[in-house]
Short mmCIF file of N, CA and C in Angstrom, two decimals:
data_model
loop_
_atom_site.label_atom_id
_atom_site.label_comp_id
_atom_site.label_asym_id
_atom_site.label_seq_id
_atom_site.Cartn_x
_atom_site.Cartn_y
_atom_site.Cartn_z
N UNK A 1 -8.16 30.57 -8.75
CA UNK A 1 -7.17 31.13 -7.65
C UNK A 1 -6.21 29.85 -7.39
N UNK A 2 -6.85 28.60 -7.31
CA UNK A 2 -6.03 27.46 -7.00
C UNK A 2 -4.91 27.22 -8.04
N UNK A 3 -5.42 27.49 -9.36
CA UNK A 3 -4.46 27.22 -10.23
C UNK A 3 -3.14 28.29 -10.27
N UNK A 4 -3.75 29.59 -10.10
CA UNK A 4 -2.43 30.27 -9.92
C UNK A 4 -1.51 30.15 -9.06
N UNK A 5 -2.10 29.45 -7.78
CA UNK A 5 -1.00 28.89 -6.70
C UNK A 5 -0.10 27.79 -7.50
N UNK A 6 -0.67 26.85 -7.93
CA UNK A 6 -0.08 25.56 -8.64
C UNK A 6 1.13 26.18 -9.68
N UNK A 7 0.16 26.97 -10.52
CA UNK A 7 1.43 27.75 -11.60
C UNK A 7 2.52 28.24 -10.96
N UNK A 8 2.24 29.01 -10.12
CA UNK A 8 3.61 29.52 -9.36
C UNK A 8 4.59 28.62 -8.67
N UNK A 9 3.65 27.75 -8.01
CA UNK A 9 4.83 26.52 -7.42
C UNK A 9 5.62 25.88 -8.57
N UNK A 10 5.07 25.69 -9.47
CA UNK A 10 5.70 24.92 -10.67
C UNK A 10 6.59 25.96 -11.26
N UNK A 11 6.47 27.13 -11.59
CA UNK A 11 7.52 28.27 -12.23
C UNK A 11 8.62 28.17 -11.32
N UNK A 12 8.10 28.61 -9.88
CA UNK A 12 9.34 28.31 -8.57
C UNK A 12 10.15 27.35 -8.79
N UNK A 13 9.39 25.94 -8.86
CA UNK A 13 10.30 25.04 -9.00
C UNK A 13 11.30 24.97 -10.07
N UNK A 14 10.82 25.12 -11.22
CA UNK A 14 11.76 25.24 -12.53
C UNK A 14 12.71 26.48 -12.10
N UNK A 15 12.64 27.37 -11.88
CA UNK A 15 13.33 28.48 -11.82
C UNK A 15 14.75 27.81 -10.80
N UNK A 16 14.45 27.36 -9.89
CA UNK A 16 15.53 26.68 -8.84
C UNK A 16 16.55 25.69 -9.57
N UNK A 17 15.63 24.77 -10.11
CA UNK A 17 16.54 23.64 -10.88
C UNK A 17 17.13 24.61 -11.84
N UNK A 18 16.83 25.59 -12.56
CA UNK A 18 17.71 26.11 -13.56
C UNK A 18 18.84 26.90 -13.43
N UNK A 19 18.84 27.15 -12.09
CA UNK A 19 19.87 27.70 -11.41
C UNK A 19 21.27 26.96 -10.91
N UNK A 20 20.74 25.43 -11.08
CA UNK A 20 21.86 24.68 -10.71
C UNK A 20 22.35 24.10 -11.97
N UNK A 21 23.29 24.55 -12.62
CA UNK A 21 23.66 23.94 -13.77
C UNK A 21 24.29 22.45 -14.33
N UNK A 22 24.68 21.99 -15.17
CA UNK A 22 25.48 20.77 -15.11
C UNK A 22 26.15 20.80 -16.67
N UNK A 23 27.44 20.36 -16.54
CA UNK A 23 28.41 20.16 -17.40
C UNK A 23 29.13 21.35 -17.95
N UNK A 24 29.50 21.53 -19.18
CA UNK A 24 30.36 22.67 -19.75
C UNK A 24 29.31 24.06 -19.93
N UNK A 25 30.24 25.11 -18.69
CA UNK A 25 29.73 26.00 -19.00
C UNK A 25 30.21 27.16 -19.67
N UNK A 26 31.38 26.91 -20.22
CA UNK A 26 31.89 28.07 -21.16
C UNK A 26 33.36 27.30 -21.62
N UNK A 27 34.00 27.96 -22.78
CA UNK A 27 35.16 27.39 -23.35
C UNK A 27 35.55 28.73 -24.23
N UNK A 28 36.94 28.86 -23.82
CA UNK A 28 37.77 30.10 -24.54
C UNK A 28 39.06 29.33 -25.19
N UNK A 29 38.65 28.31 -26.41
CA UNK A 29 39.52 27.72 -27.02
C UNK A 29 38.89 27.33 -28.28
N UNK A 30 39.72 27.28 -29.62
CA UNK A 30 39.20 26.81 -30.41
C UNK A 30 39.43 25.32 -31.14
N UNK A 31 40.22 24.95 -30.03
CA UNK A 31 40.91 23.63 -30.29
C UNK A 31 39.42 22.32 -30.38
N UNK A 32 39.64 21.19 -30.80
CA UNK A 32 39.01 20.63 -30.73
C UNK A 32 38.76 19.65 -29.22
N UNK A 33 37.52 19.76 -28.52
CA UNK A 33 37.52 19.10 -27.51
C UNK A 33 37.27 17.47 -27.50
N UNK A 34 38.19 16.83 -27.13
CA UNK A 34 38.01 15.44 -27.79
C UNK A 34 38.65 14.49 -26.82
N UNK A 35 39.04 14.60 -25.61
CA UNK A 35 39.81 14.15 -24.54
C UNK A 35 39.22 14.16 -23.48
N UNK A 36 39.26 12.64 -22.72
CA UNK A 36 38.49 12.68 -21.72
C UNK A 36 39.16 13.12 -20.23
N UNK A 37 38.24 13.97 -19.50
CA UNK A 37 38.45 14.03 -18.25
C UNK A 37 37.09 13.55 -17.36
N UNK A 38 37.28 12.68 -16.57
CA UNK A 38 36.31 11.91 -15.84
C UNK A 38 36.49 12.60 -14.25
N UNK A 39 35.50 12.88 -13.58
CA UNK A 39 35.31 13.38 -12.17
C UNK A 39 34.52 12.52 -11.22
N UNK A 40 34.67 11.90 -9.94
CA UNK A 40 33.92 11.24 -9.53
C UNK A 40 34.00 12.22 -8.41
N UNK A 41 32.79 12.33 -7.62
CA UNK A 41 32.52 13.32 -6.57
C UNK A 41 31.42 12.83 -5.52
N UNK A 42 31.20 13.45 -4.26
CA UNK A 42 30.68 13.01 -3.15
C UNK A 42 29.39 13.67 -3.37
N UNK A 43 28.26 13.01 -2.84
CA UNK A 43 26.95 13.61 -3.18
C UNK A 43 26.69 14.49 -2.47
N UNK A 44 27.10 15.35 -1.36
CA UNK A 44 26.87 16.20 -0.58
C UNK A 44 27.63 17.60 -1.28
N UNK A 45 28.29 17.44 -2.21
CA UNK A 45 29.21 19.09 -2.74
C UNK A 45 29.03 18.82 -4.18
N UNK A 46 28.82 19.99 -4.47
CA UNK A 46 28.47 20.18 -6.34
C UNK A 46 30.41 20.54 -6.59
N UNK A 47 30.53 20.68 -7.84
CA UNK A 47 32.01 21.25 -8.35
C UNK A 47 31.93 22.07 -9.29
N UNK A 48 32.52 23.11 -9.00
CA UNK A 48 32.74 24.19 -10.15
C UNK A 48 34.34 23.81 -10.74
N UNK A 49 34.44 23.74 -12.18
CA UNK A 49 35.95 23.13 -12.47
C UNK A 49 36.20 24.17 -12.98
N UNK A 50 37.52 24.69 -13.40
CA UNK A 50 38.19 25.57 -14.39
C UNK A 50 39.65 24.86 -14.80
N UNK A 51 39.76 24.69 -16.14
CA UNK A 51 41.10 24.14 -16.73
C UNK A 51 41.67 25.64 -17.08
N UNK A 52 42.93 25.72 -16.54
CA UNK A 52 43.74 26.85 -16.86
C UNK A 52 45.21 26.18 -17.54
N UNK A 53 45.26 27.10 -18.53
CA UNK A 53 46.56 26.40 -19.40
C UNK A 53 47.82 26.67 -18.44
N UNK A 54 48.64 25.85 -18.54
CA UNK A 54 49.74 25.66 -17.49
C UNK A 54 51.07 26.66 -17.85
N UNK A 55 50.76 27.04 -19.42
CA UNK A 55 51.90 27.86 -19.85
C UNK A 55 51.33 29.36 -19.72
N UNK A 56 50.29 29.49 -20.23
CA UNK A 56 50.04 30.92 -20.26
C UNK A 56 48.95 31.83 -19.18
N UNK A 57 48.71 30.60 -18.22
CA UNK A 57 47.78 30.96 -17.13
C UNK A 57 46.39 31.43 -17.78
N UNK A 58 46.36 31.34 -18.85
CA UNK A 58 44.69 31.46 -19.27
C UNK A 58 43.70 30.36 -18.99
N UNK A 59 42.64 31.19 -18.27
CA UNK A 59 41.67 29.81 -18.03
C UNK A 59 40.75 29.57 -19.33
N UNK A 60 40.80 28.03 -19.64
CA UNK A 60 40.08 27.84 -20.92
C UNK A 60 39.08 27.19 -21.01
N UNK A 61 38.61 26.56 -19.86
CA UNK A 61 37.29 25.94 -19.83
C UNK A 61 36.77 26.19 -18.38
N UNK A 62 35.18 26.33 -18.22
CA UNK A 62 34.82 26.06 -16.84
C UNK A 62 33.42 24.74 -17.07
N UNK A 63 33.16 24.28 -16.22
CA UNK A 63 32.13 23.41 -16.34
C UNK A 63 31.49 23.30 -14.68
N UNK A 64 30.48 22.62 -14.51
CA UNK A 64 29.77 22.40 -13.25
C UNK A 64 29.23 21.01 -13.25
N UNK A 65 29.55 20.30 -12.01
CA UNK A 65 29.38 18.85 -11.93
C UNK A 65 28.45 19.01 -10.58
N UNK A 66 27.62 18.05 -10.71
CA UNK A 66 26.63 18.10 -9.46
C UNK A 66 27.04 17.01 -8.65
N UNK A 67 26.91 17.02 -7.29
CA UNK A 67 27.93 15.87 -6.54
C UNK A 67 27.02 14.67 -6.67
N UNK A 68 28.13 13.73 -6.58
CA UNK A 68 27.57 12.51 -6.83
C UNK A 68 26.93 11.61 -8.23
N UNK A 69 27.04 12.50 -8.89
CA UNK A 69 26.47 12.40 -10.43
C UNK A 69 27.79 11.93 -11.16
N UNK A 70 27.55 11.08 -12.60
CA UNK A 70 28.46 10.60 -13.32
C UNK A 70 28.89 12.15 -14.03
N UNK A 71 30.13 12.30 -14.21
CA UNK A 71 30.73 13.54 -14.99
C UNK A 71 31.91 13.24 -15.69
N UNK A 72 31.50 13.67 -16.93
CA UNK A 72 32.76 13.35 -17.85
C UNK A 72 32.88 14.83 -18.68
N UNK A 73 34.06 15.26 -19.10
CA UNK A 73 33.97 16.50 -19.65
C UNK A 73 35.11 16.20 -21.07
N UNK A 74 34.94 16.68 -22.20
CA UNK A 74 35.62 16.41 -23.32
C UNK A 74 36.36 17.69 -23.33
N UNK A 75 37.90 17.57 -23.31
CA UNK A 75 38.74 18.83 -23.32
C UNK A 75 39.72 19.00 -24.62
N UNK A 76 40.08 20.10 -24.79
CA UNK A 76 40.85 20.08 -25.81
C UNK A 76 42.51 19.67 -25.43
N UNK A 77 43.60 19.11 -26.51
CA UNK A 77 44.78 18.70 -25.90
C UNK A 77 45.61 20.13 -25.38
N UNK A 78 46.41 19.62 -24.56
CA UNK A 78 47.30 20.43 -23.74
C UNK A 78 47.77 20.15 -22.23
N UNK A 79 48.04 21.02 -21.42
CA UNK A 79 48.52 20.85 -20.02
C UNK A 79 47.98 21.97 -19.48
N UNK A 80 46.99 21.28 -18.22
CA UNK A 80 46.26 22.01 -17.56
C UNK A 80 46.22 22.18 -16.09
N UNK A 81 46.25 22.98 -15.75
CA UNK A 81 45.97 22.94 -14.16
C UNK A 81 44.74 22.84 -13.85
N UNK A 82 44.13 21.74 -12.89
CA UNK A 82 42.65 21.90 -12.64
C UNK A 82 42.47 22.67 -11.61
N UNK A 83 41.34 23.31 -11.29
CA UNK A 83 41.25 24.04 -10.12
C UNK A 83 39.62 23.75 -9.82
N UNK A 84 39.25 23.39 -8.62
CA UNK A 84 38.29 22.89 -8.36
C UNK A 84 37.52 23.96 -7.26
N UNK A 85 36.09 24.45 -7.55
CA UNK A 85 35.73 24.84 -6.19
C UNK A 85 34.51 24.12 -5.63
N UNK A 86 34.28 23.83 -4.41
CA UNK A 86 33.31 22.80 -4.15
C UNK A 86 32.37 23.55 -2.93
N UNK A 87 31.26 22.89 -2.92
CA UNK A 87 30.05 23.43 -1.81
C UNK A 87 28.59 22.87 -2.09
N UNK A 88 28.05 22.95 -1.09
CA UNK A 88 26.65 22.52 -1.08
C UNK A 88 25.95 23.00 -2.48
N UNK A 89 24.85 22.22 -3.15
CA UNK A 89 24.07 22.62 -4.17
C UNK A 89 23.49 23.89 -3.87
N UNK A 90 22.65 23.73 -2.55
CA UNK A 90 21.77 24.72 -2.32
C UNK A 90 22.37 26.34 -2.18
N UNK A 91 23.94 26.32 -1.89
CA UNK A 91 24.83 27.71 -1.69
C UNK A 91 25.36 28.21 -3.10
N UNK A 92 24.87 27.33 -4.03
CA UNK A 92 25.51 27.93 -5.48
C UNK A 92 24.85 29.31 -5.84
N UNK A 93 25.89 30.23 -6.00
CA UNK A 93 25.45 31.35 -6.46
C UNK A 93 25.71 32.11 -7.46
N UNK A 94 26.79 31.16 -8.56
CA UNK A 94 26.75 31.42 -9.71
C UNK A 94 28.31 31.67 -10.23
N UNK A 95 29.05 32.04 -11.21
CA UNK A 95 30.29 31.70 -11.81
C UNK A 95 31.11 32.77 -10.61
N UNK A 96 30.68 33.87 -10.33
CA UNK A 96 31.59 35.03 -9.38
C UNK A 96 31.60 34.61 -8.14
N UNK A 97 30.53 34.32 -7.09
CA UNK A 97 30.28 34.31 -5.81
C UNK A 97 30.84 32.85 -5.67
N UNK A 98 30.50 31.84 -6.39
CA UNK A 98 30.59 30.49 -6.57
C UNK A 98 29.58 30.09 -5.59
N UNK A 99 30.26 29.15 -4.17
CA UNK A 99 29.06 28.59 -3.45
C UNK A 99 29.17 29.65 -1.93
N UNK A 100 29.08 30.76 -2.30
CA UNK A 100 29.25 31.94 -1.52
C UNK A 100 30.81 31.81 -0.19
N UNK A 101 30.67 32.40 0.73
CA UNK A 101 32.13 32.59 1.50
C UNK A 101 32.57 31.22 2.04
N UNK A 102 31.65 30.15 2.00
CA UNK A 102 31.96 28.77 2.48
C UNK A 102 32.79 27.91 1.33
N UNK A 103 33.22 28.43 0.20
CA UNK A 103 33.51 27.81 -1.07
C UNK A 103 34.95 27.03 -0.56
N UNK A 104 34.79 25.88 -0.74
CA UNK A 104 36.30 25.15 -0.45
C UNK A 104 37.07 25.06 -1.85
N UNK A 105 38.29 25.37 -1.96
CA UNK A 105 38.68 25.45 -3.26
C UNK A 105 40.27 24.45 -3.34
N UNK A 106 40.44 24.01 -4.55
CA UNK A 106 41.71 22.97 -4.21
C UNK A 106 42.19 23.47 -5.91
N UNK A 107 43.36 22.94 -5.91
CA UNK A 107 44.19 22.80 -7.30
C UNK A 107 45.04 21.32 -7.34
N UNK A 108 44.78 20.86 -8.31
CA UNK A 108 45.59 19.67 -8.49
C UNK A 108 46.78 19.89 -9.00
N UNK A 109 48.04 19.33 -8.29
CA UNK A 109 49.30 19.56 -8.66
C UNK A 109 49.85 18.20 -8.75
N UNK A 110 50.58 17.56 -10.02
CA UNK A 110 51.19 18.82 -11.06
C UNK A 110 50.18 19.28 -12.17
N UNK A 111 50.34 19.61 -13.05
CA UNK A 111 49.24 20.22 -14.09
C UNK A 111 48.92 18.59 -14.86
N UNK A 112 47.76 18.32 -15.34
CA UNK A 112 47.78 17.30 -16.38
C UNK A 112 47.77 17.44 -17.64
N UNK A 113 48.17 16.38 -18.46
CA UNK A 113 48.53 16.34 -19.90
C UNK A 113 47.60 15.67 -20.28
N UNK A 114 46.86 16.23 -21.65
CA UNK A 114 45.90 15.45 -22.48
C UNK A 114 46.41 16.04 -23.85
N UNK A 115 46.28 14.63 -24.54
CA UNK A 115 46.61 14.55 -25.57
C UNK A 115 46.57 13.16 -26.55
N UNK A 116 46.98 12.76 -27.64
CA UNK A 116 46.96 11.66 -28.27
C UNK A 116 48.25 10.89 -27.80
N UNK A 117 48.06 9.76 -27.32
CA UNK A 117 49.38 9.07 -27.20
C UNK A 117 49.11 8.05 -27.84
N UNK A 118 50.36 7.06 -28.35
CA UNK A 118 50.72 5.86 -29.14
C UNK A 118 49.95 6.03 -30.34
N UNK A 119 49.15 4.55 -30.68
CA UNK A 119 48.64 4.92 -31.91
C UNK A 119 46.89 4.80 -31.51
N UNK A 120 46.36 6.12 -32.13
CA UNK A 120 44.91 6.12 -32.11
C UNK A 120 44.29 6.02 -30.65
N UNK A 121 45.32 6.63 -29.54
CA UNK A 121 44.61 6.55 -28.04
C UNK A 121 44.52 8.17 -27.65
N UNK A 122 43.23 8.38 -27.21
CA UNK A 122 42.83 9.68 -26.66
C UNK A 122 43.42 9.40 -25.35
N UNK A 123 44.55 10.23 -24.86
CA UNK A 123 44.88 10.21 -23.27
C UNK A 123 44.28 11.38 -22.44
N UNK A 124 43.49 10.90 -21.55
CA UNK A 124 43.00 11.85 -20.71
C UNK A 124 42.94 11.45 -19.06
N UNK A 125 42.23 11.59 -18.13
CA UNK A 125 42.56 11.63 -16.58
C UNK A 125 41.09 11.60 -16.30
N UNK A 126 41.34 10.54 -14.77
CA UNK A 126 39.99 10.33 -14.19
C UNK A 126 40.48 10.91 -12.49
N UNK A 127 39.69 11.51 -12.16
CA UNK A 127 40.15 12.33 -10.97
C UNK A 127 38.90 11.96 -9.95
N UNK A 128 39.36 11.38 -8.74
CA UNK A 128 38.56 10.97 -7.64
C UNK A 128 38.39 11.82 -6.48
N UNK A 129 37.40 12.70 -6.46
CA UNK A 129 37.17 13.78 -5.36
C UNK A 129 36.36 13.35 -4.46
N UNK A 130 35.89 11.96 -4.38
CA UNK A 130 34.79 11.52 -3.07
C UNK A 130 35.64 11.85 -1.62
N UNK A 131 36.61 11.59 -1.41
CA UNK A 131 37.43 11.83 -0.27
C UNK A 131 38.51 12.78 -0.38
N UNK A 132 38.55 14.20 0.07
CA UNK A 132 39.34 15.32 -0.36
C UNK A 132 40.82 15.01 0.38
N UNK A 133 40.41 14.10 1.38
CA UNK A 133 41.83 13.85 2.25
C UNK A 133 42.85 12.91 1.32
N UNK A 134 42.57 12.47 0.26
CA UNK A 134 43.16 11.37 -0.38
C UNK A 134 42.68 11.18 -1.80
N UNK A 135 43.14 12.24 -2.46
CA UNK A 135 42.31 12.57 -4.03
C UNK A 135 43.09 11.51 -4.85
N UNK A 136 42.58 10.73 -5.59
CA UNK A 136 42.90 9.93 -6.42
C UNK A 136 42.76 10.41 -7.92
N UNK A 137 44.10 10.11 -8.85
CA UNK A 137 44.17 10.40 -10.11
C UNK A 137 44.95 9.67 -10.79
N UNK A 138 44.30 8.90 -11.94
CA UNK A 138 44.97 8.10 -12.73
C UNK A 138 44.45 8.32 -14.16
N UNK A 139 45.51 7.73 -15.22
CA UNK A 139 45.39 7.98 -16.41
C UNK A 139 43.96 7.27 -16.93
N UNK A 140 43.32 7.97 -18.15
CA UNK A 140 42.13 7.46 -18.94
C UNK A 140 42.45 7.47 -20.15
N UNK A 141 42.12 6.59 -21.08
CA UNK A 141 42.11 6.48 -22.25
C UNK A 141 41.09 6.30 -23.24
N UNK A 142 40.80 6.57 -24.12
CA UNK A 142 39.92 6.08 -25.11
C UNK A 142 40.63 5.63 -26.57
N UNK A 143 40.33 4.25 -26.85
CA UNK A 143 41.32 3.89 -27.90
C UNK A 143 40.13 3.32 -28.90
N UNK A 144 40.69 4.15 -30.22
CA UNK A 144 39.90 4.05 -31.23
C UNK A 144 40.65 2.76 -32.40
N UNK A 145 39.58 2.14 -33.21
CA UNK A 145 40.15 1.30 -34.13
C UNK A 145 39.23 1.12 -35.44
N UNK A 146 39.42 0.66 -36.46
CA UNK A 146 38.24 0.39 -37.51
C UNK A 146 38.14 -1.34 -37.52
N UNK A 147 37.01 -1.20 -37.69
CA UNK A 147 36.62 -2.75 -37.68
C UNK A 147 35.62 -2.64 -39.30
N UNK A 148 35.84 -3.83 -39.79
CA UNK A 148 35.28 -4.20 -41.23
C UNK A 148 33.65 -4.45 -40.70
N UNK A 149 33.04 -3.28 -41.71
CA UNK A 149 31.49 -3.59 -41.55
C UNK A 149 31.02 -4.79 -42.59
N UNK A 150 30.79 -5.82 -42.09
CA UNK A 150 30.22 -7.55 -43.00
C UNK A 150 29.45 -7.10 -43.81
N UNK A 151 28.47 -6.22 -43.74
CA UNK A 151 27.29 -5.86 -44.42
C UNK A 151 27.91 -5.29 -45.67
N UNK A 152 28.83 -4.42 -45.44
CA UNK A 152 29.46 -3.78 -46.77
C UNK A 152 29.78 -4.98 -47.77
N UNK A 153 30.50 -6.00 -47.48
CA UNK A 153 31.01 -6.98 -48.41
C UNK A 153 30.00 -8.01 -48.92
N UNK A 154 29.03 -8.23 -48.09
CA UNK A 154 28.23 -9.51 -48.20
C UNK A 154 27.47 -9.57 -49.38
N UNK A 155 27.69 -10.69 -50.04
CA UNK A 155 27.11 -10.91 -51.72
C UNK A 155 26.11 -12.33 -51.24
N UNK A 156 25.36 -12.15 -52.03
CA UNK A 156 24.78 -13.43 -51.97
C UNK A 156 25.37 -14.79 -52.71
N UNK A 157 25.47 -15.80 -52.20
CA UNK A 157 26.14 -16.54 -52.95
C UNK A 157 25.61 -17.28 -54.11
N UNK A 158 26.47 -17.92 -55.32
CA UNK A 158 25.91 -18.32 -56.34
C UNK A 158 25.15 -19.69 -56.11
N UNK A 159 24.09 -20.24 -56.49
CA UNK A 159 23.34 -21.06 -56.22
C UNK A 159 24.69 -22.29 -57.50
N UNK A 160 25.02 -23.50 -56.33
CA UNK A 160 25.60 -24.34 -57.40
C UNK A 160 24.64 -25.44 -58.50
N UNK A 161 24.91 -25.25 -59.56
CA UNK A 161 24.29 -26.17 -60.57
C UNK A 161 24.95 -27.19 -61.21
N UNK A 162 24.29 -28.46 -61.18
CA UNK A 162 24.99 -29.56 -61.53
C UNK A 162 25.82 -29.43 -62.98
N UNK A 163 26.81 -29.64 -63.28
CA UNK A 163 27.58 -29.50 -64.55
C UNK A 163 27.90 -28.03 -64.96
N UNK A 164 27.91 -27.09 -63.75
CA UNK A 164 28.30 -25.52 -64.24
C UNK A 164 29.38 -25.47 -63.17
N UNK A 165 30.58 -24.88 -63.57
CA UNK A 165 31.79 -24.59 -62.69
C UNK A 165 31.75 -23.32 -61.91
N UNK A 166 31.52 -23.19 -60.69
CA UNK A 166 31.40 -21.78 -60.19
C UNK A 166 32.48 -20.58 -60.67
N UNK A 167 32.38 -19.36 -60.85
CA UNK A 167 32.95 -18.22 -61.22
C UNK A 167 34.19 -17.99 -60.08
N UNK A 168 35.30 -17.78 -60.64
CA UNK A 168 36.46 -17.38 -59.85
C UNK A 168 36.06 -16.25 -59.04
N UNK A 169 36.15 -16.11 -57.83
CA UNK A 169 35.97 -14.54 -57.01
C UNK A 169 36.67 -13.78 -57.55
N UNK A 170 37.62 -13.74 -58.10
CA UNK A 170 38.53 -12.53 -58.76
C UNK A 170 37.96 -11.97 -60.06
N UNK A 171 37.08 -12.44 -60.50
CA UNK A 171 36.27 -12.11 -61.69
C UNK A 171 35.03 -11.70 -61.57
N UNK A 172 34.57 -11.50 -60.43
CA UNK A 172 33.39 -11.13 -60.13
C UNK A 172 33.59 -9.40 -60.26
N UNK A 173 32.87 -8.49 -61.31
CA UNK A 173 33.23 -7.21 -61.42
C UNK A 173 32.36 -6.66 -60.61
N UNK A 174 31.35 -7.14 -60.05
CA UNK A 174 30.58 -6.24 -59.12
C UNK A 174 30.75 -6.50 -57.57
N UNK A 175 31.82 -7.06 -57.23
CA UNK A 175 32.26 -6.80 -55.94
C UNK A 175 32.43 -5.83 -55.15
N UNK A 176 31.61 -5.75 -53.97
CA UNK A 176 31.59 -4.41 -53.52
C UNK A 176 32.82 -4.04 -52.66
N UNK A 177 33.01 -2.90 -52.64
CA UNK A 177 34.11 -2.16 -51.48
C UNK A 177 34.03 -2.11 -50.35
N UNK A 178 34.82 -2.76 -49.43
CA UNK A 178 34.68 -2.80 -48.14
C UNK A 178 34.17 -1.78 -47.52
N UNK A 179 33.44 -1.48 -46.50
CA UNK A 179 33.49 -0.24 -45.60
C UNK A 179 33.66 -0.36 -44.20
N UNK A 180 34.19 0.41 -43.57
CA UNK A 180 35.04 0.52 -42.07
C UNK A 180 34.17 1.33 -41.16
N UNK A 181 33.87 0.94 -39.77
CA UNK A 181 33.21 1.54 -38.96
C UNK A 181 34.34 1.85 -37.77
N UNK A 182 34.34 3.06 -37.31
CA UNK A 182 35.21 3.43 -36.03
C UNK A 182 34.60 2.87 -34.95
N UNK A 183 35.40 2.29 -33.78
CA UNK A 183 34.91 1.52 -32.69
C UNK A 183 35.72 2.40 -31.25
N UNK A 184 35.21 3.08 -30.59
CA UNK A 184 35.85 3.39 -29.55
C UNK A 184 35.92 2.67 -28.09
N UNK A 185 36.84 2.59 -27.70
CA UNK A 185 36.64 1.83 -26.06
C UNK A 185 37.44 2.39 -25.42
N UNK A 186 37.02 2.13 -23.70
CA UNK A 186 38.21 2.86 -22.85
C UNK A 186 39.12 1.76 -22.75
N UNK A 187 40.53 2.14 -22.69
CA UNK A 187 41.44 1.30 -22.33
C UNK A 187 42.54 1.23 -21.44
N UNK A 188 41.94 1.97 -20.52
CA UNK A 188 42.95 2.12 -19.29
C UNK A 188 41.83 1.73 -17.87
#
């Protein structure tokens, strides 16, 4: 009997944990999601975030962020209105009812632009919602460059022997082709 009670408690705990999502919930676009949107939030409020296309008014993506946790979402290129519903985690009722009748709602104005800017810079945004009286927003970029993979061109040096002239490096037919790797970094 005790086993059944413990099993019931474990299953009930798992069911409530599954009711509180984290991350991307849905997407209505075929465009690649490669541009950063990072949100900082207070630990006492969870967030339901919707990106709406500023031109068409169509909802493009929806995501859920647990309050106080690191949250980054990769979004497609475009200009989007960012709409946020906030509330306590225990009040979450799903995508239709959100956090119930006490749901706080806000919309960032103006819409935010996401796209590749400059040379290999993925331009996104960082939004700070920890203080709703003073919402912070700044650009956030991921820069990319190619770096030589030194192991791809590393060759064993020839042993220098007395009386033998070293070969010209340009005449070595087995010289390997250099390979490169992509390096990403936050650049804002």
